[in-house]
Amino acid sequence: MRAQTKQLSDVIPLPASVRPVPAASFTIVSGTAVSAPPSATAVAAHLAAHLAAKWDLPVGEGGAIRLVEDSGLPAEAYRLEITSESVTLTGGTAQGLFWGVQTLLQLGPELPGGVIEDAPRYAYRGAMLDLARHFFTADEVKAHIDLLVQFKINHLHLHLTDDQGWRLEIPGWPLLTEVSGGEGTGVDGTGPGFLTLAEYADVVAYAAERFVTIVPEIDMPGHVNAVQLAYPELTADGQPVSQRTDAEVGYSSLVAGKEETYAFVEDVIKAVCDVTPGPYLHIGGDECHSTPPEDYRTFLARVLPLPGKYGKRAIGWHEIAAADLPETAVVQYWRIEGDAPDVARAAAAGRQVIMAPADRTYLDMKYDPDTRLGLDWAGHVSVRRSYDWDPADRLPGVGEQALLGVEAPLWSETLRSVADLQYLTFPRLPAIAEVAWSPRAARNWESFRTRLAAFGPRWEATGVTFHRSPEIDW
Ligand code: TNX
């Protein structure tokens, strides 16, 4: 058991600046009022709702906990000042206030005195969930978002399509979900499931209320067996393909030389852009082992401009760096080692990069040889491995200036339940969240593992499944 006295710095991700005033502290009790400007009453209500199980916090005027907006601060920045009499939380926008509330909730209800000044290192702090290999319902995705925002994750990338399933309703293409979102889809046939447009919109709105941007991914030109199962006219010879529920990759491809391909692709991209308020559309582009390189470039030359045509920035897995990239395109790096000249060239030409190296950030890798879930093609990813690295050092030619941010992908080949999803997510997601948020110079494994231990009892109390890694003194 660790010493129980809470310090002002006992927060994940570690704040940029912490100045304790040891003599002071503020204790939240029932009746402690919270006030907020009109633009942030929802944030104040969120704070009150999270404490409502134990304390009743009226939201109104003149509260001892005061939320304030200061447009002089960056949008996601906040300042938290705790004295014996009051708590003042100042945010650049309601989003900054929301992150400040997460800090407050981690510290409370006995808040140590002092001042925290905080702002993220990267604008894009992401998690990814693969709904294609194993489907999670809208309610399950929403519950997952609630766990992610506690660590100031602000993007959720949804991998909606793959060889084994298609998980988003697309107007005009009903068989995508009727056939490839139906019974027997997913790895080992553990489907069915897909999000209707209304459910997708509900997830997007729920995320937005928590300042999370949904990044939808439609994977192409590979990973499309589910498309070709539903619409055989999109295969090279027009012949039907069989349903696939194994975990192979790289065998399917849209056909670069067929006009039908582009009619389908543009319809889908337009439909997804129409229901997505966020700025990004992920077009996949990974592992196209059965697409000839020339066809891959032909396909991307046609398809990469389409998100832009419908008002979005294209994101693609780093293989897309082999093609000519629109100015606003973002490259997501996922490889385990070595350099990546294409990605370095894209960065030198001003393209932004999301770092998601599999041997550090892939939540679907086993923690160690005994982990009962997950894969190991990128090695084992212990909590320390997910923490002890720096995104700006990862790739020659891709330094701090090129980085949009960091993402932790969770592929779902081995997942069968929410408990499985949580087991692989926690506690590595908090490690990646700290890599993405906290200043590099302030990060330290010993400090992190000590702060992380405090989450064990909280996850237990709230029914969150996590891996009791032996690296942590729980
Ligand atoms: C590689 S990484 C994939 C996915 C698999 C994953 C399993 C990447 C862009 N593609 O198709 O699900 O490995 O770890």
Tab-separated table of C-alpha atoms and ligand atoms in Angstrom:
chain	number	residue	atom	x	y	z
A	1	MET	CA	0.000	0.000	0.000
A	2	ARG	CA	1.228	3.473	-0.816
A	3	ALA	CA	1.183	6.573	1.336
A	4	GLN	CA	-2.321	7.971	1.067
A	5	THR	CA	-1.714	11.722	1.275
A	6	LYS	CA	-2.848	13.181	-1.985
A	7	GLN	CA	-0.447	15.576	-3.704
A	8	LEU	CA	-1.472	18.290	-6.140
A	9	SER	CA	0.579	16.493	-8.812
A	10	ASP	CA	-1.289	13.175	-8.399
A	11	VAL	CA	-2.895	13.551	-11.799
A	12	ILE	CA	-2.649	11.611	-15.089
A	13	PRO	CA	-1.659	13.045	-17.506
A	14	LEU	CA	0.834	15.021	-15.431
A	15	PRO	CA	0.016	18.746	-15.707
A	16	ALA	CA	2.467	21.141	-17.341
A	17	SER	CA	3.014	23.119	-14.131
A	18	VAL	CA	2.125	22.334	-10.502
A	19	ARG	CA	2.793	24.735	-7.593
A	20	PRO	CA	1.549	23.266	-4.290
A	21	VAL	CA	0.651	25.420	-1.298
A	22	PRO	CA	0.900	22.691	1.348
A	23	ALA	CA	-0.900	24.499	4.169
A	24	ALA	CA	-4.072	25.044	2.146
A	25	SER	CA	-6.721	22.596	1.036
A	26	PHE	CA	-10.366	22.719	0.005
A	27	THR	CA	-12.850	19.981	0.774
A	28	ILE	CA	-15.908	19.448	-1.385
A	29	VAL	CA	-19.019	18.748	0.684
A	30	SER	CA	-22.705	18.619	-0.101
A	31	GLY	CA	-23.907	22.137	-0.753
A	32	THR	CA	-20.607	23.341	-2.234
A	33	ALA	CA	-21.931	25.433	-5.098
A	34	VAL	CA	-20.470	25.560	-8.598
A	35	SER	CA	-20.853	28.641	-10.778
A	36	ALA	CA	-20.057	28.910	-14.462
A	37	PRO	CA	-20.555	31.282	-17.392
A	38	PRO	CA	-23.483	30.357	-19.694
A	39	SER	CA	-21.046	28.821	-22.193
A	40	ALA	CA	-19.876	26.323	-19.564
A	41	THR	CA	-22.948	25.427	-17.515
A	42	ALA	CA	-22.882	21.977	-19.150
A	43	VAL	CA	-19.309	21.527	-17.894
A	44	ALA	CA	-20.348	22.580	-14.377
A	45	ALA	CA	-23.252	20.144	-14.589
A	46	HIS	CA	-20.839	17.404	-15.655
A	47	LEU	CA	-18.745	18.071	-12.552
A	48	ALA	CA	-21.797	18.018	-10.297
A	49	ALA	CA	-23.117	14.844	-11.949
A	50	HIS	CA	-19.844	13.034	-11.324
A	51	LEU	CA	-19.949	13.820	-7.645
A	52	ALA	CA	-23.693	13.349	-7.288
A	53	ALA	CA	-23.427	9.809	-5.928
A	54	LYS	CA	-21.950	11.263	-2.725
A	55	TRP	CA	-22.337	15.025	-2.757
A	56	ASP	CA	-25.030	17.350	-3.954
A	57	LEU	CA	-23.438	20.354	-5.682
A	58	PRO	CA	-25.869	23.071	-6.717
A	59	VAL	CA	-24.947	24.757	-9.988
A	60	GLY	CA	-25.708	28.479	-9.816
A	61	GLU	CA	-24.389	31.901	-8.890
A	62	GLY	CA	-21.508	32.750	-6.573
A	63	GLY	CA	-20.202	29.220	-5.985
A	64	ALA	CA	-17.143	28.374	-3.901
A	65	ILE	CA	-16.091	26.449	-7.028
A	66	ARG	CA	-15.974	28.989	-9.817
A	67	LEU	CA	-15.575	28.171	-13.529
A	68	VAL	CA	-14.318	31.109	-15.602
A	69	GLU	CA	-13.514	31.495	-19.291
A	70	ASP	CA	-10.471	33.501	-20.357
A	71	SER	CA	-10.038	33.845	-24.107
A	72	GLY	CA	-6.414	34.828	-23.460
A	73	LEU	CA	-5.667	31.161	-22.785
A	74	PRO	CA	-5.354	28.532	-25.549
A	75	ALA	CA	-8.628	26.646	-26.152
A	76	GLU	CA	-7.615	23.475	-24.319
A	77	ALA	CA	-5.604	25.163	-21.552
A	78	TYR	CA	-6.797	25.637	-17.990
A	79	ARG	CA	-5.622	27.031	-14.665
A	80	LEU	CA	-6.813	25.501	-11.388
A	81	GLU	CA	-6.302	27.522	-8.211
A	82	ILE	CA	-7.184	25.840	-4.928
A	83	THR	CA	-7.197	27.825	-1.668
A	84	SER	CA	-8.802	27.063	1.691
A	85	GLU	CA	-11.810	29.198	0.727
A	86	SER	CA	-12.376	28.533	-2.941
A	87	VAL	CA	-11.551	26.751	-6.147
A	88	THR	CA	-11.137	28.825	-9.292
A	89	LEU	CA	-10.952	26.966	-12.573
A	90	THR	CA	-10.141	29.128	-15.583
A	91	GLY	CA	-10.277	27.686	-19.104
A	92	GLY	CA	-9.446	29.048	-22.529
A	93	THR	CA	-12.807	27.684	-23.682
A	94	ALA	CA	-15.401	25.273	-22.308
A	95	GLN	CA	-13.073	22.512	-23.546
A	96	GLY	CA	-10.204	23.755	-21.375
A	97	LEU	CA	-12.640	23.892	-18.460
A	98	PHE	CA	-13.716	20.330	-19.190
A	99	TRP	CA	-10.102	19.117	-18.961
A	100	GLY	CA	-9.696	21.123	-15.750
A	101	VAL	CA	-12.763	19.351	-14.374
A	102	GLN	CA	-11.105	15.988	-15.133
A	103	THR	CA	-8.088	17.113	-13.104
A	104	LEU	CA	-10.352	18.252	-10.280
A	105	LEU	CA	-12.239	14.950	-10.297
A	106	GLN	CA	-8.974	13.001	-10.070
A	107	LEU	CA	-7.863	15.112	-7.090
A	108	GLY	CA	-11.172	15.491	-5.212
A	109	PRO	CA	-13.002	15.636	-2.898
A	110	GLU	CA	-10.110	16.764	-0.640
A	111	LEU	CA	-8.321	19.119	-2.949
A	112	PRO	CA	-4.699	19.939	-2.050
A	113	GLY	CA	-3.946	23.684	-2.144
A	114	GLY	CA	-1.957	25.359	-4.894
A	115	VAL	CA	-2.035	26.207	-8.563
A	116	ILE	CA	-2.001	23.982	-11.639
A	117	GLU	CA	-1.402	25.561	-15.031
A	118	ASP	CA	-1.898	23.099	-17.806
A	119	ALA	CA	-2.133	22.747	-21.578
A	120	PRO	CA	-1.584	19.831	-23.948
A	121	ARG	CA	1.608	19.101	-25.842
A	122	TYR	CA	-0.318	17.773	-28.872
A	123	ALA	CA	-3.633	18.846	-30.371
A	124	TYR	CA	-4.514	15.264	-31.402
A	125	ARG	CA	-4.645	12.797	-28.514
A	126	GLY	CA	-6.398	9.763	-29.856
A	127	ALA	CA	-7.662	6.297	-29.165
A	128	MET	CA	-8.890	3.924	-31.881
A	129	LEU	CA	-11.486	1.203	-31.647
A	130	ASP	CA	-11.954	-1.488	-34.325
A	131	LEU	CA	-15.688	-2.150	-34.676
A	132	ALA	CA	-15.196	-4.316	-37.782
A	133	ARG	CA	-13.473	-7.365	-36.289
A	134	HIS	CA	-15.677	-7.211	-33.197
A	135	PHE	CA	-18.681	-4.945	-33.023
A	136	PHE	CA	-19.335	-2.732	-30.013
A	137	THR	CA	-22.747	-1.094	-29.715
A	138	ALA	CA	-23.350	2.658	-29.604
A	139	ASP	CA	-23.910	2.459	-25.832
A	140	GLU	CA	-20.662	0.538	-25.372
A	141	VAL	CA	-18.752	3.102	-27.423
A	142	LYS	CA	-20.306	5.915	-25.360
A	143	ALA	CA	-19.294	4.256	-22.095
A	144	HIS	CA	-15.769	3.869	-23.476
A	145	ILE	CA	-15.662	7.601	-24.308
A	146	ASP	CA	-16.472	8.373	-20.670
A	147	LEU	CA	-13.388	6.421	-19.602
A	148	LEU	CA	-11.147	8.008	-22.240
A	149	VAL	CA	-11.947	11.638	-21.429
A	150	GLN	CA	-10.766	11.146	-17.857
A	151	PHE	CA	-7.276	11.104	-19.394
A	152	LYS	CA	-7.943	14.092	-21.678
A	153	ILE	CA	-8.146	12.003	-24.864
A	154	ASN	CA	-9.853	14.230	-27.431
A	155	HIS	CA	-10.186	12.051	-30.560
A	156	LEU	CA	-11.819	8.651	-31.003
A	157	HIS	CA	-10.966	6.990	-34.307
A	158	LEU	CA	-13.576	4.373	-35.236
A	159	HIS	CA	-12.329	1.678	-37.616
A	160	LEU	CA	-15.745	0.981	-39.153
A	161	THR	CA	-14.986	-1.366	-42.030
A	162	ASP	CA	-12.685	-4.289	-42.729
A	163	ASP	CA	-12.619	-7.692	-44.415
A	164	GLN	CA	-14.821	-9.240	-41.723
A	165	GLY	CA	-17.530	-6.615	-41.396
A	166	TRP	CA	-19.049	-3.256	-42.374
A	167	ARG	CA	-20.416	-1.364	-39.373
A	168	LEU	CA	-21.998	1.885	-40.595
A	169	GLU	CA	-25.244	2.296	-42.517
A	170	ILE	CA	-24.639	3.962	-45.910
A	171	PRO	CA	-27.675	5.359	-47.769
A	172	GLY	CA	-28.096	3.723	-51.173
A	173	TRP	CA	-25.862	0.732	-50.296
A	174	PRO	CA	-28.096	-1.297	-47.959
A	175	LEU	CA	-26.326	-4.630	-48.478
A	176	LEU	CA	-23.154	-3.306	-46.845
A	177	THR	CA	-24.838	-3.544	-43.464
A	178	GLU	CA	-27.575	-6.108	-44.258
A	179	VAL	CA	-25.007	-8.640	-45.442
A	180	SER	CA	-21.708	-7.506	-43.923
A	181	GLY	CA	-23.110	-6.173	-40.670
A	182	GLY	CA	-25.277	-9.222	-40.164
A	183	GLU	CA	-25.061	-12.630	-38.511
A	184	GLY	CA	-21.759	-14.407	-38.748
A	185	THR	CA	-19.646	-11.313	-39.420
A	186	GLY	CA	-16.566	-10.367	-37.421
A	187	VAL	CA	-13.594	-12.517	-36.486
A	188	ASP	CA	-14.791	-16.049	-35.713
A	189	GLY	CA	-18.272	-14.909	-36.746
A	190	THR	CA	-18.903	-13.096	-33.466
A	191	GLY	CA	-20.975	-10.356	-35.163
A	192	PRO	CA	-23.588	-9.119	-35.947
A	193	GLY	CA	-23.858	-5.395	-35.615
A	194	PHE	CA	-23.672	-2.026	-37.269
A	195	LEU	CA	-24.427	1.568	-36.373
A	196	THR	CA	-27.464	3.071	-38.041
A	197	LEU	CA	-26.969	6.665	-39.143
A	198	ALA	CA	-29.029	7.770	-36.147
A	199	GLU	CA	-26.857	5.740	-33.760
A	200	TYR	CA	-23.687	7.089	-35.344
A	201	ALA	CA	-25.025	10.656	-34.997
A	202	ASP	CA	-25.852	9.916	-31.370
A	203	VAL	CA	-22.291	8.702	-30.683
A	204	VAL	CA	-20.851	11.749	-32.463
A	205	ALA	CA	-23.043	14.111	-30.404
A	206	TYR	CA	-22.253	12.302	-27.141
A	207	ALA	CA	-18.546	12.561	-27.938
A	208	ALA	CA	-18.865	16.246	-28.844
A	209	GLU	CA	-20.527	17.015	-25.507
A	210	ARG	CA	-17.335	15.622	-23.976
A	211	PHE	CA	-15.092	17.546	-26.386
A	212	VAL	CA	-14.130	14.390	-28.269
A	213	THR	CA	-13.964	14.397	-32.075
A	214	ILE	CA	-15.022	11.187	-33.801
A	215	VAL	CA	-12.686	10.225	-36.657
A	216	PRO	CA	-14.486	7.702	-38.892
A	217	GLU	CA	-12.367	5.292	-40.937
A	218	ILE	CA	-13.507	3.593	-44.124
A	219	ASP	CA	-10.579	1.329	-44.992
A	220	MET	CA	-9.632	1.122	-48.698
A	221	PRO	CA	-8.480	-0.003	-51.227
A	222	GLY	CA	-7.564	-3.093	-49.147
A	223	HIS	CA	-9.468	-4.635	-46.239
A	224	VAL	CA	-12.634	-4.722	-48.379
A	225	ASN	CA	-13.839	-8.335	-48.428
A	226	ALA	CA	-17.012	-7.243	-46.627
A	227	VAL	CA	-17.696	-4.744	-49.445
A	228	GLN	CA	-17.143	-7.356	-52.143
A	229	LEU	CA	-19.284	-9.904	-50.300
A	230	ALA	CA	-22.171	-7.428	-50.349
A	231	TYR	CA	-21.532	-6.065	-53.861
A	232	PRO	CA	-19.733	-8.610	-56.088
A	233	GLU	CA	-19.692	-6.094	-58.950
A	234	LEU	CA	-16.846	-4.394	-57.068
A	235	THR	CA	-14.489	-7.367	-57.527
A	236	ALA	CA	-12.054	-7.649	-60.464
A	237	ASP	CA	-14.071	-10.361	-62.242
A	238	GLY	CA	-17.526	-9.550	-60.847
A	239	GLN	CA	-17.672	-12.970	-59.185
A	240	PRO	CA	-18.954	-13.355	-55.610
A	241	VAL	CA	-16.411	-13.771	-52.823
A	242	SER	CA	-16.903	-15.854	-49.668
A	243	GLN	CA	-17.438	-14.412	-46.264
A	244	ARG	CA	-14.205	-14.209	-44.248
A	245	THR	CA	-14.064	-14.416	-40.481
A	246	ASP	CA	-10.364	-15.239	-40.104
A	247	ALA	CA	-7.777	-12.643	-39.137
A	248	GLU	CA	-5.694	-12.650	-42.344
A	249	VAL	CA	-4.901	-9.274	-43.897
A	250	GLY	CA	-3.807	-8.024	-47.304
A	251	TYR	CA	-5.808	-10.310	-49.624
A	252	SER	CA	-8.667	-8.074	-50.786
A	253	SER	CA	-8.624	-4.939	-52.909
A	254	LEU	CA	-10.919	-2.568	-54.701
A	255	VAL	CA	-10.124	-2.391	-58.399
A	256	ALA	CA	-8.264	0.745	-59.449
A	257	GLY	CA	-9.173	0.342	-63.121
A	258	LYS	CA	-12.966	0.181	-62.713
A	259	GLU	CA	-15.197	3.263	-62.721
A	260	GLU	CA	-17.703	1.458	-60.454
A	261	THR	CA	-15.046	1.575	-57.763
A	262	TYR	CA	-14.960	5.358	-57.707
A	263	ALA	CA	-18.742	5.752	-57.863
A	264	PHE	CA	-18.967	3.545	-54.763
A	265	VAL	CA	-16.089	5.223	-52.961
A	266	GLU	CA	-17.331	8.755	-53.567
A	267	ASP	CA	-20.855	7.864	-52.445
A	268	VAL	CA	-19.523	6.381	-49.216
A	269	ILE	CA	-17.099	9.210	-48.511
A	270	LYS	CA	-19.788	11.812	-49.144
A	271	ALA	CA	-22.253	9.976	-46.896
A	272	VAL	CA	-19.754	9.685	-44.036
A	273	CYS	CA	-18.622	13.312	-44.409
A	274	ASP	CA	-22.275	14.404	-44.315
A	275	VAL	CA	-22.852	12.844	-40.887
A	276	THR	CA	-19.461	13.734	-39.402
A	277	PRO	CA	-19.039	17.247	-37.974
A	278	GLY	CA	-15.345	16.724	-37.123
A	279	PRO	CA	-12.609	17.791	-39.533
A	280	TYR	CA	-11.221	14.345	-40.457
A	281	LEU	CA	-12.090	11.350	-42.589
A	282	HIS	CA	-9.704	8.374	-42.379
A	283	ILE	CA	-9.445	6.438	-45.635
A	284	GLY	CA	-7.261	3.595	-44.332
A	285	GLY	CA	-4.809	2.668	-47.063
A	286	ASP	CA	-2.926	0.062	-45.006
A	287	GLU	CA	-1.590	-3.366	-45.915
A	288	CYS	CA	-2.683	-3.380	-49.561
A	289	HIS	CA	-0.536	-6.415	-50.344
A	290	SER	CA	-2.784	-7.533	-53.191
A	291	THR	CA	-3.023	-4.106	-54.850
A	292	PRO	CA	-0.214	-3.596	-57.397
A	293	PRO	CA	1.804	-0.482	-56.365
A	294	GLU	CA	0.855	1.346	-59.553
A	295	ASP	CA	-2.847	0.640	-58.924
A	296	TYR	CA	-2.449	1.780	-55.320
A	297	ARG	CA	-1.133	5.152	-56.464
A	298	THR	CA	-3.810	5.445	-59.184
A	299	PHE	CA	-6.510	4.693	-56.622
A	300	LEU	CA	-5.178	7.187	-54.086
A	301	ALA	CA	-4.759	9.912	-56.709
A	302	ARG	CA	-8.510	9.673	-57.295
A	303	VAL	CA	-9.598	9.110	-53.698
A	304	LEU	CA	-7.335	11.274	-51.509
A	305	PRO	CA	-8.905	14.538	-52.782
A	306	LEU	CA	-12.454	13.333	-52.007
A	307	PRO	CA	-12.535	14.105	-48.270
A	308	GLY	CA	-11.396	17.632	-49.204
A	309	LYS	CA	-14.214	17.906	-51.741
A	310	TYR	CA	-16.672	17.256	-48.887
A	311	GLY	CA	-14.965	19.555	-46.405
A	312	LYS	CA	-12.684	17.162	-44.520
A	313	ARG	CA	-8.980	16.468	-44.123
A	314	ALA	CA	-7.956	12.987	-45.259
A	315	ILE	CA	-6.058	10.804	-42.812
A	316	GLY	CA	-4.445	7.577	-43.968
A	317	TRP	CA	-2.145	4.907	-42.526
A	318	HIS	CA	1.446	5.725	-43.436
A	319	GLU	CA	1.481	3.639	-46.640
A	320	ILE	CA	-0.384	6.571	-48.264
A	321	ALA	CA	2.859	8.570	-48.105
A	322	ALA	CA	3.839	6.675	-51.290
A	323	ALA	CA	1.236	8.763	-53.134
A	324	ASP	CA	0.930	12.496	-53.770
A	325	LEU	CA	-0.761	13.901	-50.705
A	326	PRO	CA	-3.166	16.837	-50.601
A	327	GLU	CA	-1.787	19.683	-48.480
A	328	THR	CA	-4.109	18.992	-45.578
A	329	ALA	CA	-3.643	15.204	-45.549
A	330	VAL	CA	-2.448	13.554	-42.336
A	331	VAL	CA	-0.233	10.458	-42.237
A	332	GLN	CA	-0.689	7.968	-39.405
A	333	TYR	CA	2.522	6.038	-38.698
A	334	TRP	CA	2.103	2.510	-37.340
A	335	ARG	CA	5.244	0.487	-38.115
A	336	ILE	CA	7.397	-1.120	-35.420
A	337	GLU	CA	10.902	-0.138	-36.363
A	338	GLY	CA	13.259	1.353	-38.900
A	339	ASP	CA	12.980	4.615	-40.741
A	340	ALA	CA	10.244	5.613	-43.148
A	341	PRO	CA	11.612	7.766	-45.981
A	342	ASP	CA	8.147	8.352	-47.489
A	343	VAL	CA	6.810	9.656	-44.187
A	344	ALA	CA	9.908	11.838	-43.692
A	345	ARG	CA	9.432	13.239	-47.184
A	346	ALA	CA	5.771	13.985	-46.487
A	347	ALA	CA	6.740	15.712	-43.234
A	348	ALA	CA	9.408	17.764	-45.017
A	349	ALA	CA	6.695	18.828	-47.470
A	350	GLY	CA	4.577	20.070	-44.571
A	351	ARG	CA	2.212	17.140	-44.011
A	352	GLN	CA	1.248	16.403	-40.416
A	353	VAL	CA	1.843	13.029	-38.789
A	354	ILE	CA	0.027	11.069	-36.085
A	355	MET	CA	2.380	8.728	-34.220
A	356	ALA	CA	0.997	5.279	-33.481
A	357	PRO	CA	3.988	2.921	-33.562
A	358	ALA	CA	2.661	-0.580	-32.910
A	359	ASP	CA	5.435	-1.564	-30.487
A	360	ARG	CA	4.517	1.376	-28.195
A	361	THR	CA	0.903	2.360	-28.728
A	362	TYR	CA	-0.987	-0.721	-29.977
A	363	LEU	CA	-3.398	-1.660	-27.226
A	364	ASP	CA	-4.070	-5.006	-28.909
A	365	MET	CA	-0.532	-6.260	-28.274
A	366	LYS	CA	-0.144	-8.627	-25.330
A	367	TYR	CA	1.368	-7.077	-22.201
A	368	ASP	CA	3.611	-10.115	-21.742
A	369	PRO	CA	3.697	-13.767	-22.880
A	370	ASP	CA	0.966	-14.726	-20.393
A	371	THR	CA	-1.643	-12.188	-21.514
A	372	ARG	CA	-4.703	-14.209	-22.521
A	373	LEU	CA	-5.905	-11.658	-25.113
A	374	GLY	CA	-4.220	-9.769	-27.871
A	375	LEU	CA	-1.619	-10.367	-30.569
A	376	ASP	CA	2.164	-10.230	-30.471
A	377	TRP	CA	3.375	-9.445	-33.987
A	378	ALA	CA	4.791	-6.133	-32.709
A	379	GLY	CA	6.207	-7.774	-29.575
A	380	HIS	CA	4.877	-7.418	-26.066
A	381	VAL	CA	3.870	-3.932	-24.988
A	382	SER	CA	4.291	-3.592	-21.249
A	383	VAL	CA	2.989	-0.497	-19.450
A	384	ARG	CA	6.529	0.826	-19.302
A	385	ARG	CA	7.051	0.297	-23.052
A	386	SER	CA	3.886	2.253	-23.766
A	387	TYR	CA	5.149	5.074	-21.511
A	388	ASP	CA	8.925	5.249	-21.930
A	389	TRP	CA	9.379	6.647	-25.439
A	390	ASP	CA	8.980	9.964	-27.156
A	391	PRO	CA	6.959	10.656	-30.314
A	392	ALA	CA	9.417	13.295	-31.532
A	393	ASP	CA	12.329	10.811	-31.465
A	394	ARG	CA	10.590	7.988	-33.196
A	395	LEU	CA	11.257	8.645	-36.882
A	396	PRO	CA	14.240	10.328	-38.506
A	397	GLY	CA	12.950	13.425	-40.291
A	398	VAL	CA	9.683	13.511	-38.350
A	399	GLY	CA	10.267	15.795	-35.372
A	400	GLU	CA	8.050	17.746	-33.005
A	401	GLN	CA	7.009	20.305	-35.645
A	402	ALA	CA	5.560	17.615	-37.924
A	403	LEU	CA	3.466	15.939	-35.264
A	404	LEU	CA	-0.273	16.461	-35.039
A	405	GLY	CA	-0.342	14.022	-32.172
A	406	VAL	CA	-0.383	10.483	-30.858
A	407	GLU	CA	-2.921	7.652	-31.024
A	408	ALA	CA	-3.425	4.327	-29.256
A	409	PRO	CA	-5.215	1.898	-31.636
A	410	LEU	CA	-7.153	-1.096	-30.345
A	411	TRP	CA	-7.743	-3.755	-33.019
A	412	SER	CA	-10.406	-6.196	-31.961
A	413	GLU	CA	-9.545	-9.611	-33.463
A	414	THR	CA	-9.238	-11.156	-29.984
A	415	LEU	CA	-11.914	-9.116	-28.205
A	416	ARG	CA	-15.300	-10.571	-27.327
A	417	SER	CA	-16.625	-8.230	-24.632
A	418	VAL	CA	-16.373	-4.815	-23.008
A	419	ALA	CA	-14.298	-6.420	-20.248
A	420	ASP	CA	-11.799	-7.553	-22.921
A	421	LEU	CA	-11.706	-4.057	-24.396
A	422	GLN	CA	-11.051	-2.518	-20.988
A	423	TYR	CA	-8.444	-5.126	-20.038
A	424	LEU	CA	-6.216	-4.189	-22.980
A	425	THR	CA	-6.952	-0.461	-22.671
A	426	PHE	CA	-6.147	-0.030	-18.990
A	427	PRO	CA	-3.611	0.822	-17.808
A	428	ARG	CA	-1.792	1.469	-21.087
A	429	LEU	CA	-4.166	4.153	-22.357
A	430	PRO	CA	-3.288	6.476	-19.434
A	431	ALA	CA	0.399	5.984	-20.334
A	432	ILE	CA	-0.164	7.041	-23.955
A	433	ALA	CA	-2.396	9.899	-22.788
A	434	GLU	CA	0.484	11.246	-20.701
A	435	VAL	CA	2.901	10.880	-23.646
A	436	ALA	CA	0.467	12.940	-25.732
A	437	TRP	CA	-0.417	15.620	-23.157
A	438	SER	CA	2.450	16.241	-20.733
A	439	PRO	CA	5.668	18.171	-21.419
A	440	ARG	CA	8.436	15.792	-22.374
A	441	ALA	CA	10.833	17.115	-19.733
A	442	ALA	CA	8.327	16.549	-16.924
A	443	ARG	CA	7.647	12.901	-17.749
A	444	ASN	CA	9.206	10.195	-15.626
A	445	TRP	CA	8.380	6.482	-15.343
A	446	GLU	CA	8.825	6.266	-11.555
A	447	SER	CA	6.479	9.181	-11.032
A	448	PHE	CA	3.981	7.748	-13.516
A	449	ARG	CA	3.873	4.272	-11.985
A	450	THR	CA	3.282	5.762	-8.533
A	451	ARG	CA	0.444	7.974	-9.786
A	452	LEU	CA	-1.023	5.103	-11.782
A	453	ALA	CA	-1.325	2.881	-8.710
A	454	ALA	CA	-4.016	5.193	-7.326
A	455	PHE	CA	-6.315	4.262	-10.223
A	456	GLY	CA	-6.506	0.572	-9.247
A	457	PRO	CA	-8.997	1.119	-6.399
A	458	ARG	CA	-10.975	3.604	-8.508
A	459	TRP	CA	-11.313	1.200	-11.417
A	460	GLU	CA	-12.277	-1.543	-8.982
A	461	ALA	CA	-14.905	0.655	-7.347
A	462	THR	CA	-16.403	1.622	-10.699
A	463	GLY	CA	-16.288	-1.846	-12.263
A	464	VAL	CA	-13.634	-1.095	-14.869
A	465	THR	CA	-11.589	-4.143	-15.858
A	466	PHE	CA	-7.833	-3.541	-16.006
A	467	HIS	CA	-4.595	-5.476	-16.178
A	468	ARG	CA	-2.888	-5.650	-12.788
A	469	SER	CA	0.514	-5.238	-14.338
A	470	PRO	CA	3.329	-6.403	-12.023
A	471	GLU	CA	5.174	-3.231	-13.037
A	472	ILE	CA	2.838	-1.242	-10.773
A	473	ASP	CA	2.530	-1.417	-6.942
A	474	TRP	CA	-1.273	-1.513	-6.949
B	1	TNX	C1	-2.280	-4.437	-38.606
B	1	TNX	S1	-1.730	-1.684	-38.245
B	1	TNX	C2	-3.390	-3.817	-39.144
B	1	TNX	C3	-4.722	-4.311	-38.785
B	1	TNX	C4	-4.681	-5.424	-37.795
B	1	TNX	C5	-3.593	-5.153	-36.789
B	1	TNX	C6	-3.524	-6.136	-35.679
B	1	TNX	C7	-2.685	-1.575	-39.443
B	1	TNX	C8	-2.808	-0.288	-40.073
B	1	TNX	N1	-3.347	-2.666	-39.869
B	1	TNX	O1	-5.411	-4.726	-39.969
B	1	TNX	O2	-5.903	-5.508	-37.170
B	1	TNX	O3	-2.357	-5.150	-37.469
B	1	TNX	O4	-2.606	-5.723	-34.715
